[in-house]
Amino acid sequence: WINPRAAAAGAPPPPLDRDGEVRRKKEVVMVEGHAGCGKSRLVREIRKPLQARGWLFLRCKFGKMIQSEPLSVIALGMDEYFSSNAACCLPVGPPAGAQDASLRPLGSVGGSVGGGSLAGGGGGNRCSCANSSCPRKLCERLETLIGLDGLKCLSQQMPSLRGLVGSMYPHRRDSLDTMKGGLQGKFHTHHLFGTLLDTLASLNPVLFFVDDLQWADATSLELLTGLINRVVTNFDGDYSSTNKILFVGAYRTDNIVEDTKLKSMIQQFQMSDIINTTQISLRGIQLEALNEMVSEALCLPRRKTRCLSEVIHLKTQGFPLFVVEFLDALWTEKLLVHNPDGWEWDVDTIDLKGISKSVAELLTCKLKKLSHDVLSGIQVLSCFGSHVDVEILEAVKNYDGTSGTTLMPALDTAQQEGLVEKAGPTFTFSHDLIQQAAFDLVPTANRVPLLQKLVSCLIPRCMLEGGSDPFLFVTVDLINRIGSDAVSNNLAQSQLFAQLNLEAGKKFMAATDFSSAAKHFKSGISFLQPNHWEDEYELSLNLFESSALANYSEGDHEQVVIQVNHVLSNAKSFEDKFKSYCVFINVIAIGSMDRAIEKLYDLLRPLGENMDPNMISPQMNLTEAMSTRELLCGGQKDIFLNLYQMTDRSKLMTMKLLAMLVMYYI
C-alpha cells in the first residue's frame, strides 16, 4: 500500500512489481574500517542468534595474495551450506516405477535448463526424508531448475556439493569428475549462482557475508551486483525469496580509494530504488569502552585499570585486534603478571615498550613462539593465500622430501590456537594479517625455492587427462609469483610455465574475466625465451593472439596494437596472422568505419575476392542481408543447418571477413 501522508508530502511512492504491488527492497549492509577494527568479528557475532532463528549463514573471504579461479571465492561461500549441513541419514532410493536414467535420453525432464536430468526419472538416490532443508532435497530441486549441465558446472567449483551429488547419483560420477570447461558465459553463470541462492533462500532466510571486498576482482563484483539486483523468475510467480536474503559486505577504508570498481558498486547500491543500503563505519574503541573491556578481562575496578587502558589506547588506537594482541604480548613478556594478590603491571615500563608499526608485527612475534612443525605448516598454507582446499594440501604434503606426516597435524594445531579455521574441505586464515605475517617469516632467500617445491608437487595434477581447474589456477598463481627470472636458464620449465598461463588465461576468457585473462597471457609471454618465435612458434603465436583479444575485450586498445604488431611481424603465413588482423580491424572501426572497411577489402584480395568498393553501397548490403534472411526462414533454416560444414580454410576466412564487412556497412 502507499502511505497517503507520504504521497501528500511529495515523497516518491515505493517501487511496484509487475502486478502493481509494493515491491520490498533488497537489504545490503556495508561495513567499513581499517584493518583490525573488528569488521569480520562484528558480523560473526550475529551468526549464532540468527542461526537460532533459522537463518543460513554463508560467508566468503577474498585474499590479497592469490588470483583465484574465476568466482571460486563466492562459490566456496555458497558451498559452506553443503559442508556444514549434513545430508539426512534416512534410506534413500529411486521412486517406485522409476526408469533408469541411463536408459532415458538427456533433457527429457521439462523445464530443465542446460541439458539432462539427474533426479527426474530416477537412477539417483532420491531423498525420502521429511526435512525440507536437507541438502539432498536441495540438489533435487536445483537439478529440476538448471538441469544436469548446470548442476555439473556448479559442482566443479563447490567441493562439498560435488561430493554430495556424486553420492546421490553414482551412475553420473564419472561425468561429474571429468567435466571440462567450468562456468561458461556471464549470463549463464549469473543464472546458475542466482538460482542456487534463490533456492537456499526459499528454505530459510540467508545472510551472505562477503569479507575483504577491497581485494575482490571485477568479475566477482559483477556477479555480486547481479545477485543483489536479481529478479527471481523460477518459483511459479513467487518473488518473495529475494526478500529473505541479507547481503553483508566488509572492506577496508584504506584500500577503497584505489578500488574504483568497488566504489562504483557501492554507489550503485546507494542510488538504487530497489536496494536499501545500510553503511556501518567502524573506528577504534573509545577510551571509556576500552577501559571497561580491560576491567572485565582483569576482574578489577575501572578506576584501577584506567592508567593501563590509557597506555593501551595510545599505542593501539583502540583497534580491537591490536588491543588483544598487545595485551597478549604484555602477558608473554611478563609486563602484565598475575600473582596471588591479583594482576600487576608497571605503567611506566609498558609506556616505554616500543610500539609495533602494525598488528602484523605483533602477530609475527606470536608466530615465532610456535613449534617448528606448526610454523612450517602455517608458512606452507600462507603460500596459497587466504584459503586453500585440503585436496591441494594433500598434494603438496611431501614438498620437502619427507613423508609429509607433519603438515596436516600442524594445521590442526594451528586451528586449535585460533590461527586458522576449517570449513568443510577448506582451510582459511582467521585474519589475513596472520597469513601475511606467516609468509613474511619465510626468509626472502627461501621463498622462491619453497614456491618451486610446491609447484613441482602440483604440476603432475595439472598434466593429468581431465585435470582439475582448481589445481591449474593455484599452480599458475604460484608460478607467476616465482617469476620468469628464476627459471630463465631452464628452457623446458619456461615453456611449461608459459603454456600453463595460456591455458589458465583461456579459462578466464571463457568465464568473461578479461582482465585476469590479459594478466595471465602477459605472464605467459614473460616466460618466453629471447628466440621464442623460432623455438616456440605455436606457443608464442597463441599467447600474443590471445593477449590481443583479451586486451580488446578489456578495452585496452594500446596493448592490442602492441600485441598485434608482434604477430604481424613474426607470423609465418596469412592464416597465422588472420585472427590478429580481425582484432586489429575491430579497433580501427572504433575510430573510423571507413578505414576498417578499406582494410577488409585489402584482406579479401589475397583470398581471391577482388571486389570494387565503388560498386557496393550500404543500401545494397542491407538489401542482400534481408534477402538472405528470408531464404533462411521456416524450414529452409533446418535444411541449411543439415548441410555439410565448410572446411576450406580460405573460404572460412573469406566468410569471416565478409560478415564483418556487412556488419560495418549496415
XYZ file of C-alpha atoms in Angstrom:
666
model
C 0.000 0.000 0.000
C 1.022 3.644 -0.463
C 1.090 5.936 2.537
C -1.226 8.897 1.690
C 0.640 11.195 4.067
C 3.953 10.434 2.389
C 2.369 10.988 -1.011
C 0.887 14.272 0.116
C 4.276 15.378 1.410
C 5.770 14.822 -2.015
C 7.704 11.634 -1.124
C 8.072 9.238 -4.068
C 5.867 6.153 -3.874
C 7.580 2.827 -3.183
C 8.534 0.759 -6.251
C 5.880 -1.599 -7.582
C 6.320 -5.044 -9.107
C 4.797 -6.234 -12.381
C 1.431 -6.859 -10.673
C 1.236 -3.371 -9.239
C 2.019 -4.483 -5.696
C 4.581 -2.831 -3.450
C 7.992 -4.406 -4.013
C 10.120 -4.893 -0.917
C 13.647 -3.593 -1.188
C 16.729 -5.782 -1.167
C 18.776 -5.349 2.009
C 22.509 -4.636 1.776
C 24.813 -3.769 4.679
C 28.317 -2.431 4.068
C 30.812 -2.444 6.963
C 33.939 -0.343 6.516
C 37.000 0.364 8.640
C 40.754 -0.075 8.979
C 42.455 -3.448 9.366
C 41.898 -4.915 12.812
C 38.949 -2.687 13.723
C 36.599 -5.677 14.102
C 34.581 -5.728 10.854
C 34.589 -9.508 10.477
C 34.099 -10.098 14.192
C 31.061 -7.803 14.240
C 29.323 -9.851 11.548
C 30.340 -13.177 13.075
C 28.851 -12.121 16.431
C 25.339 -12.139 14.939
C 25.775 -15.606 13.461
C 24.606 -17.659 16.452
C 21.454 -15.615 17.231
C 20.449 -15.658 13.569
C 21.062 -19.390 13.205
C 18.975 -19.947 16.345
C 16.129 -18.243 14.472
C 16.548 -20.476 11.430
C 18.833 -18.351 9.267
C 21.514 -19.743 6.967
C 24.888 -18.027 7.415
C 27.117 -18.130 4.328
C 30.449 -16.368 4.138
C 33.357 -15.937 1.773
C 36.592 -14.009 2.034
C 38.729 -12.523 -0.718
C 42.504 -12.593 -0.403
C 45.194 -10.134 -1.345
C 47.835 -12.622 -2.329
C 46.318 -15.098 -4.743
C 44.416 -14.810 -8.008
C 41.745 -17.445 -7.504
C 39.904 -19.480 -10.071
C 37.099 -17.356 -11.595
C 34.354 -16.825 -8.994
C 35.786 -19.561 -6.748
C 35.625 -17.344 -3.643
C 31.881 -16.780 -3.997
C 31.397 -20.441 -4.929
C 33.128 -21.571 -1.716
C 30.886 -19.237 0.263
C 27.783 -20.914 -1.106
C 29.374 -24.342 -0.745
C 29.521 -23.748 3.019
C 25.842 -24.750 3.185
C 26.662 -28.213 1.836
C 29.751 -28.614 4.039
C 28.041 -27.516 7.281
C 24.657 -29.197 6.760
C 24.921 -32.959 6.725
C 22.528 -34.749 4.425
C 19.871 -36.894 6.062
C 20.722 -40.436 7.044
C 17.323 -41.872 6.171
C 17.044 -44.568 3.492
C 17.074 -43.127 0.021
C 16.251 -44.568 -3.341
C 14.503 -44.009 -6.643
C 10.731 -43.685 -6.601
C 8.692 -46.747 -7.430
C 8.491 -47.497 -11.115
C 11.272 -45.062 -11.953
C 13.064 -45.622 -15.222
C 16.839 -45.845 -15.030
C 18.352 -42.537 -16.117
C 20.959 -44.321 -18.196
C 18.157 -45.646 -20.440
C 16.452 -42.282 -20.801
C 17.642 -39.560 -23.200
C 19.099 -36.466 -21.564
C 16.897 -33.403 -21.425
C 13.657 -35.355 -21.092
C 12.577 -33.506 -17.959
C 10.523 -30.453 -18.745
C 11.758 -27.116 -17.546
C 15.388 -28.059 -17.010
C 17.995 -25.664 -18.261
C 21.224 -26.746 -19.899
C 20.580 -30.377 -20.588
C 19.528 -33.572 -18.909
C 18.286 -34.527 -15.519
C 19.814 -36.438 -12.704
C 16.857 -36.831 -10.394
C 13.759 -36.602 -12.509
C 13.209 -40.090 -13.874
C 15.294 -41.917 -11.281
C 18.594 -43.696 -11.345
C 19.749 -41.485 -8.450
C 19.418 -41.903 -4.709
C 16.412 -39.660 -4.145
C 15.711 -38.422 -0.630
C 12.549 -39.556 1.142
C 13.016 -37.682 4.438
C 10.613 -35.058 5.784
C 13.314 -32.407 6.280
C 12.710 -29.704 3.659
C 16.180 -28.222 4.313
C 18.007 -31.472 3.579
C 20.862 -30.829 1.102
C 19.711 -33.848 -0.920
C 16.320 -32.275 -1.471
C 18.015 -29.006 -2.368
C 20.095 -30.817 -5.012
C 16.980 -32.447 -6.423
C 15.233 -29.099 -6.712
C 18.310 -27.485 -8.244
C 18.510 -30.261 -10.818
C 14.935 -29.644 -11.954
C 15.702 -25.923 -12.343
C 19.094 -25.900 -14.042
C 19.469 -29.425 -15.401
C 22.421 -31.792 -15.432
C 24.866 -29.416 -17.107
C 24.022 -26.596 -14.709
C 24.467 -28.792 -11.652
C 27.769 -30.090 -13.018
C 29.037 -26.550 -13.612
C 28.240 -25.530 -10.039
C 29.726 -28.690 -8.558
C 33.044 -28.084 -10.349
C 33.740 -25.147 -8.027
C 31.995 -26.441 -4.901
C 33.790 -29.470 -3.412
C 31.101 -30.357 -0.861
C 28.326 -30.081 -3.448
C 30.374 -32.240 -5.831
C 30.770 -34.925 -3.187
C 27.065 -34.864 -2.347
C 25.983 -35.048 -5.986
C 28.445 -37.883 -6.594
C 26.997 -39.900 -3.705
C 23.414 -39.243 -4.785
C 23.962 -40.096 -8.436
C 26.797 -42.672 -8.573
C 25.968 -43.585 -12.178
C 26.912 -39.990 -13.136
C 30.087 -39.722 -11.024
C 32.435 -40.110 -13.982
C 30.780 -37.270 -15.895
C 30.990 -35.045 -12.816
C 34.681 -35.779 -12.259
C 35.786 -35.395 -15.881
C 33.722 -32.403 -16.947
C 35.853 -29.715 -18.552
C 35.196 -26.061 -19.264
C 33.664 -24.998 -15.962
C 31.433 -21.972 -15.948
C 30.713 -20.634 -19.408
C 29.336 -17.192 -20.219
C 28.446 -14.363 -17.875
C 24.667 -14.631 -18.102
C 24.699 -18.419 -17.750
C 26.995 -18.108 -14.723
C 24.850 -15.444 -13.069
C 21.781 -17.594 -13.677
C 23.347 -20.660 -12.022
C 24.587 -18.821 -8.931
C 21.362 -16.835 -8.676
C 19.220 -19.963 -8.886
C 21.285 -21.651 -6.159
C 20.993 -18.647 -3.857
C 17.267 -18.281 -4.527
C 16.751 -21.973 -3.812
C 18.590 -21.640 -0.492
C 16.521 -18.561 0.384
C 13.312 -20.440 -0.373
C 14.186 -22.798 2.512
C 15.393 -20.305 5.137
C 16.432 -16.637 5.356
C 20.053 -16.229 4.223
C 22.801 -13.901 5.433
C 25.512 -13.863 2.782
C 28.699 -12.288 4.179
C 31.435 -11.234 1.751
C 34.630 -10.181 3.540
C 37.600 -8.119 2.301
C 35.772 -6.761 -0.735
C 38.676 -4.392 -1.391
C 40.509 -7.350 -2.949
C 37.609 -8.714 -5.000
C 38.185 -8.982 -8.749
C 35.910 -7.239 -11.241
C 34.168 -10.460 -12.303
C 33.238 -11.323 -8.710
C 31.958 -7.800 -8.055
C 29.871 -8.043 -11.212
C 28.380 -11.341 -10.034
C 27.601 -9.905 -6.581
C 25.875 -6.945 -8.202
C 23.871 -9.312 -10.386
C 22.843 -11.451 -7.410
C 21.680 -8.438 -5.433
C 19.770 -6.962 -8.373
C 18.387 -10.336 -9.412
C 14.637 -10.700 -10.008
C 13.540 -14.299 -9.451
C 11.512 -15.936 -12.232
C 11.824 -19.593 -11.295
C 9.358 -20.029 -8.464
C 5.887 -20.013 -10.004
C 5.472 -16.277 -9.705
C 6.656 -16.143 -6.089
C 9.176 -13.319 -5.914
C 9.494 -13.341 -2.146
C 12.700 -15.367 -1.884
C 14.968 -12.417 -2.704
C 13.472 -10.582 0.272
C 14.854 -13.290 2.558
C 18.468 -12.587 1.632
C 20.613 -10.116 3.569
C 23.879 -9.254 1.827
C 26.664 -8.016 4.116
C 29.971 -6.782 2.734
C 33.101 -5.664 4.583
C 36.028 -3.693 3.223
C 38.955 -1.590 4.369
C 38.734 2.160 4.095
C 42.475 2.418 3.449
C 42.067 0.356 0.242
C 38.751 1.624 -1.139
C 40.359 4.791 -2.534
C 42.318 2.695 -5.028
C 39.428 0.393 -5.956
C 37.194 2.336 -8.312
C 35.140 -0.760 -9.202
C 34.177 -1.353 -5.569
C 33.393 2.336 -5.073
C 31.218 2.251 -8.183
C 29.342 -0.827 -6.928
C 28.628 0.764 -3.550
C 27.446 3.996 -5.177
C 25.172 1.994 -7.469
C 23.573 0.303 -4.461
C 23.103 3.612 -2.671
C 21.389 5.195 -5.693
C 19.144 2.216 -6.474
C 15.433 2.463 -5.673
C 15.185 -1.304 -5.073
C 18.141 -1.646 -2.682
C 18.147 -0.442 0.905
C 21.823 0.114 1.750
C 22.991 0.493 5.342
C 26.525 1.818 5.843
C 28.383 0.968 9.068
C 31.728 2.667 9.743
C 33.897 1.150 12.465
C 36.626 3.081 14.220
C 38.867 2.336 17.181
C 37.272 1.656 20.567
C 36.887 4.800 22.662
C 38.922 5.018 25.844
C 35.950 4.502 28.182
C 34.811 1.387 26.325
C 38.372 0.066 26.196
C 38.766 0.599 29.941
C 35.538 -1.311 30.531
C 36.860 -4.198 28.424
C 40.216 -4.274 30.276
C 38.438 -4.008 33.623
C 36.249 -7.024 32.856
C 39.178 -9.049 31.464
C 41.309 -8.477 34.604
C 38.356 -8.575 37.039
C 39.377 -5.234 38.511
C 37.527 -1.951 39.114
C 37.696 0.533 36.240
C 39.441 3.138 38.374
C 42.363 0.719 38.854
C 42.694 -0.163 35.166
C 42.296 3.405 33.884
C 46.040 4.163 33.648
C 46.751 0.851 31.894
C 43.885 1.428 29.464
C 45.191 4.897 28.606
C 48.581 3.468 27.630
C 46.985 0.629 25.626
C 44.681 3.079 23.821
C 47.582 5.358 22.981
C 49.587 2.508 21.469
C 46.778 0.651 19.645
C 44.388 3.471 18.666
C 41.676 1.260 20.112
C 41.587 -1.232 17.237
C 40.216 -4.467 18.787
C 42.616 -6.918 17.128
C 45.558 -4.695 18.006
C 44.332 -4.396 21.614
C 44.015 -8.171 22.029
C 47.436 -8.891 20.534
C 49.064 -6.087 22.538
C 47.651 -7.471 25.801
C 48.838 -10.934 24.794
C 52.330 -9.515 24.163
C 52.329 -7.860 27.595
C 51.427 -11.191 29.185
C 54.052 -13.093 27.185
C 56.790 -10.599 28.062
C 55.709 -10.602 31.743
C 54.858 -6.918 31.704
C 51.401 -7.982 32.834
C 51.598 -10.672 35.522
C 49.187 -12.470 37.803
C 50.084 -13.374 41.389
C 48.055 -14.417 44.458
C 47.160 -10.792 45.137
C 45.809 -10.248 41.604
C 47.076 -8.653 38.398
C 50.104 -6.362 38.486
C 51.774 -4.140 35.916
C 54.083 -1.169 35.702
C 52.547 1.542 33.568
C 55.887 3.331 33.083
C 57.578 0.149 31.828
C 54.691 -0.579 29.462
C 54.758 3.020 28.280
C 58.421 2.589 27.368
C 57.689 -0.598 25.418
C 58.274 0.001 21.728
C 55.025 0.072 19.837
C 54.792 -2.095 16.739
C 54.038 -0.345 13.489
C 51.168 -2.722 12.832
C 49.214 -5.680 14.164
C 51.264 -7.812 11.786
C 54.414 -7.196 13.819
C 52.699 -8.359 16.991
C 51.406 -11.425 15.169
C 54.902 -12.119 13.862
C 56.251 -12.222 17.410
C 53.423 -14.576 18.344
C 54.089 -16.920 15.424
C 57.806 -17.114 16.263
C 56.912 -18.803 19.522
C 55.224 -21.728 17.756
C 56.977 -25.054 17.314
C 58.990 -25.583 14.135
C 56.478 -28.023 12.599
C 53.461 -25.811 13.288
C 55.182 -22.686 11.973
C 56.332 -24.540 8.836
C 52.787 -25.784 8.252
C 51.357 -22.280 8.553
C 54.038 -20.938 6.219
C 53.121 -23.517 3.573
C 49.458 -22.600 3.998
C 50.319 -18.882 3.661
C 51.807 -19.509 0.205
C 48.290 -20.207 -1.104
C 46.683 -17.009 0.145
C 43.697 -16.603 2.432
C 42.198 -20.053 1.792
C 43.077 -23.396 0.227
C 41.367 -26.721 -0.289
C 42.526 -29.776 1.658
C 42.987 -31.626 -1.641
C 45.663 -29.105 -2.620
C 47.417 -29.506 0.739
C 47.366 -33.289 0.411
C 49.082 -32.953 -2.970
C 51.955 -30.847 -1.556
C 52.468 -32.510 1.827
C 55.704 -34.161 0.592
C 57.069 -30.857 -0.739
C 60.230 -31.045 1.415
C 61.065 -34.635 0.509
C 59.871 -36.080 3.822
C 56.991 -38.446 4.466
C 54.614 -35.491 4.716
C 53.149 -36.626 8.013
C 53.584 -33.282 9.800
C 51.679 -30.813 7.593
C 48.079 -31.695 8.410
C 48.688 -32.233 12.167
C 50.467 -28.857 12.218
C 47.433 -27.168 10.702
C 45.168 -28.921 13.199
C 47.301 -27.431 15.994
C 47.122 -24.006 14.341
C 43.349 -24.379 14.242
C 43.291 -25.085 17.981
C 45.390 -21.947 18.507
C 42.795 -19.918 16.621
C 45.194 -19.004 13.809
C 43.285 -20.849 11.082
C 39.736 -22.073 10.604
C 38.379 -25.032 8.689
C 35.019 -25.012 6.929
C 34.308 -28.286 5.164
C 37.316 -29.144 2.973
C 38.768 -25.617 3.097
C 41.372 -24.117 5.425
C 41.133 -20.347 5.960
C 43.294 -17.972 7.974
C 41.403 -16.354 10.848
C 42.669 -12.986 9.611
C 44.590 -12.016 6.503
C 47.178 -10.288 8.704
C 48.053 -13.706 10.156
C 48.553 -15.061 6.640
C 50.754 -12.102 5.714
C 52.782 -12.386 8.918
C 53.321 -16.124 8.351
C 54.542 -15.589 4.792
C 56.802 -12.725 5.856
C 58.514 -15.089 8.299
C 59.779 -17.166 5.367
C 63.308 -15.847 4.720
C 63.442 -13.904 1.464
C 66.090 -16.204 0.018
C 63.901 -19.251 0.735
C 60.617 -18.003 -0.748
C 61.209 -18.820 -4.409
C 62.675 -22.280 -3.625
C 59.658 -23.013 -1.393
C 57.234 -21.958 -4.131
C 59.146 -24.060 -6.670
C 58.837 -27.139 -4.433
C 55.087 -26.615 -4.131
C 54.744 -26.134 -7.902
C 56.682 -29.352 -8.541
C 54.126 -31.230 -6.426
C 51.149 -29.660 -8.204
C 52.213 -29.803 -11.866
C 51.613 -33.573 -12.223
C 47.989 -32.993 -11.213
C 47.670 -30.255 -13.840
C 49.028 -32.528 -16.559
C 46.596 -35.381 -15.915
C 43.922 -36.114 -18.514
C 40.890 -34.123 -17.424
C 42.932 -32.331 -14.756
C 41.034 -30.228 -12.239
C 40.760 -26.488 -12.892
C 41.451 -25.568 -9.230
C 44.847 -27.274 -9.443
C 45.642 -25.349 -12.626
C 44.759 -21.937 -11.192
C 46.547 -22.488 -7.891
C 49.645 -23.763 -9.715
C 49.714 -20.849 -12.147
C 49.391 -18.331 -9.312
C 52.427 -19.861 -7.592
C 54.297 -19.916 -10.916
C 53.696 -16.229 -11.529
C 54.931 -15.365 -8.050
C 58.107 -17.317 -8.782
C 58.619 -15.083 -11.816
C 60.365 -15.596 -15.133
C 63.821 -14.549 -13.898
C 64.026 -17.574 -11.587
C 63.636 -20.031 -14.492
C 65.243 -18.065 -17.335
C 68.012 -20.666 -17.688
C 65.618 -23.599 -17.855
C 64.056 -23.775 -21.339
C 61.704 -26.692 -20.629
C 60.383 -25.151 -17.415
C 59.919 -21.734 -19.028
C 57.890 -23.282 -21.852
C 55.763 -25.253 -19.410
C 55.066 -22.194 -17.260
C 54.122 -20.171 -20.348
C 51.821 -22.980 -21.563
C 50.041 -23.231 -18.193
C 49.465 -19.464 -18.182
C 47.980 -19.772 -21.662
C 45.572 -22.486 -20.507
C 44.557 -20.509 -17.412
C 44.049 -17.352 -19.476
C 41.758 -19.169 -21.895
C 39.629 -20.375 -18.982
C 39.372 -16.806 -17.690
C 38.294 -15.746 -21.194
C 35.568 -18.405 -21.156
C 34.382 -17.021 -17.815
C 34.380 -13.469 -19.344
C 37.010 -12.303 -16.833
C 39.022 -10.466 -19.483
C 41.201 -8.522 -17.045
C 42.504 -11.692 -15.360
C 42.882 -13.358 -18.757
C 45.030 -10.485 -20.027
C 47.247 -10.694 -16.923
C 47.814 -14.424 -17.413
C 48.619 -14.037 -21.105
C 51.068 -11.271 -20.194
C 52.659 -13.540 -17.574
C 52.867 -16.346 -20.122
C 54.663 -14.052 -22.565
C 57.152 -13.093 -19.828
C 58.264 -16.743 -19.580
C 59.124 -16.962 -23.290
C 62.809 -17.186 -24.167
C 64.557 -14.490 -26.300
C 64.303 -16.581 -29.505
C 60.780 -17.748 -28.798
C 59.405 -17.018 -32.294
C 61.908 -19.507 -33.705
C 61.980 -22.071 -30.880
C 58.415 -21.827 -29.540
C 56.441 -20.583 -32.553
C 52.992 -22.074 -31.871
C 53.099 -21.162 -28.180
C 54.214 -17.616 -28.997
C 51.502 -17.202 -31.643
C 48.777 -18.423 -29.294
C 49.913 -16.199 -26.419
C 50.155 -12.998 -28.468
C 46.874 -13.684 -30.333
C 45.065 -14.396 -27.081
C 46.604 -11.361 -25.396
C 45.406 -9.105 -28.208
C 41.865 -10.480 -27.938
C 41.783 -10.207 -24.123
C 43.030 -6.611 -24.195
C 40.485 -5.751 -26.887
C 37.694 -7.209 -24.746
C 39.042 -5.241 -21.771
C 39.171 -2.024 -23.838
C 42.957 -1.561 -23.740
C 43.444 -0.739 -27.418
C 47.038 0.425 -26.978
C 48.041 -3.052 -25.821
C 46.044 -4.584 -28.691
C 48.174 -2.694 -31.226
C 51.391 -3.775 -29.497
C 50.441 -7.473 -29.442
C 49.075 -7.433 -32.999
C 52.311 -5.879 -34.283
C 54.265 -8.721 -32.681
C 52.131 -11.256 -34.548
C 52.186 -9.442 -37.892
C 55.970 -9.062 -37.680
C 56.685 -12.697 -36.837
C 53.828 -14.910 -38.084
C 54.798 -17.189 -40.982
C 51.612 -17.107 -43.048
C 48.479 -15.110 -43.798
C 46.399 -17.685 -41.951
C 48.550 -17.307 -38.819
C 48.053 -13.538 -38.981
C 44.315 -13.740 -39.665
C 42.946 -13.632 -36.086
C 45.151 -10.665 -35.232
C 44.027 -8.863 -38.392
C 40.387 -9.283 -37.320
C 41.013 -7.903 -33.838
C 43.011 -5.017 -35.277
C 40.211 -4.137 -37.717
C 37.720 -4.019 -34.843
C 39.977 -1.500 -33.111
C 40.279 0.558 -36.325
C 36.476 0.577 -36.692
C 36.105 2.330 -33.335
C 37.893 5.359 -34.731
C 36.998 5.143 -38.415
C 34.489 2.800 -40.025
C 35.696 3.780 -43.500
C 39.283 2.750 -42.676
C 38.080 -0.567 -41.305
C 36.074 -1.258 -44.486
C 39.066 -0.321 -46.628
C 41.275 -2.726 -44.670
C 38.727 -5.522 -45.089
C 38.805 -5.122 -48.890
C 42.633 -5.286 -48.735
C 42.474 -8.582 -46.811
C 39.897 -10.111 -49.145
C 42.159 -9.786 -52.179
C 44.768 -12.386 -51.075
C 41.813 -14.741 -50.587
C 40.731 -14.359 -54.218
C 37.869 -11.873 -53.681
C 38.711 -8.853 -55.844
C 35.716 -6.618 -55.218
C 35.449 -2.981 -56.252
C 34.372 -0.920 -53.215
C 32.866 1.701 -55.525
C 30.332 -0.843 -56.792
C 28.989 -1.614 -53.276
C 26.780 0.636 -51.169
C 25.257 0.342 -47.685
C 21.801 0.030 -49.240
C 22.959 -2.856 -51.427
C 24.348 -4.638 -48.344
C 21.108 -4.148 -46.456
C 19.031 -5.460 -49.359
C 21.182 -8.577 -49.745
C 21.182 -9.201 -45.985
C 17.373 -9.049 -45.838
C 17.163 -11.343 -48.866
C 19.441 -13.888 -47.168
C 17.344 -13.658 -44.035
C 14.203 -14.530 -45.989
C 15.951 -17.503 -47.589
C 16.690 -18.914 -44.147
C 13.156 -18.541 -42.782
C 10.995 -21.522 -41.840
C 12.111 -24.973 -42.884
C 14.924 -23.610 -45.071
C 16.952 -22.901 -41.942
C 16.833 -26.570 -40.899
C 17.858 -27.668 -44.392
C 20.801 -25.258 -44.288
C 21.939 -26.447 -40.860
C 21.920 -30.057 -42.019
C 24.293 -29.373 -44.908
C 27.953 -30.367 -44.713
C 30.060 -27.888 -42.755
C 32.550 -25.777 -44.677
C 36.124 -26.950 -44.092
C 38.135 -24.956 -46.638
C 40.261 -22.586 -44.535
C 40.429 -19.895 -47.219
C 36.654 -19.892 -47.643
C 36.110 -19.795 -43.881
C 38.393 -16.764 -43.577
C 36.617 -15.144 -46.520
C 33.203 -15.657 -44.889
C 34.502 -14.151 -41.639
C 35.725 -11.008 -43.436
C 32.525 -10.707 -45.476
C 30.442 -10.976 -42.314
C 32.456 -8.136 -40.752
C 32.070 -6.117 -43.949
C 28.297 -6.496 -43.967
C 28.129 -5.545 -40.279
C 30.153 -2.363 -40.814
C 28.092 -1.317 -43.841
C 24.795 -1.840 -42.041
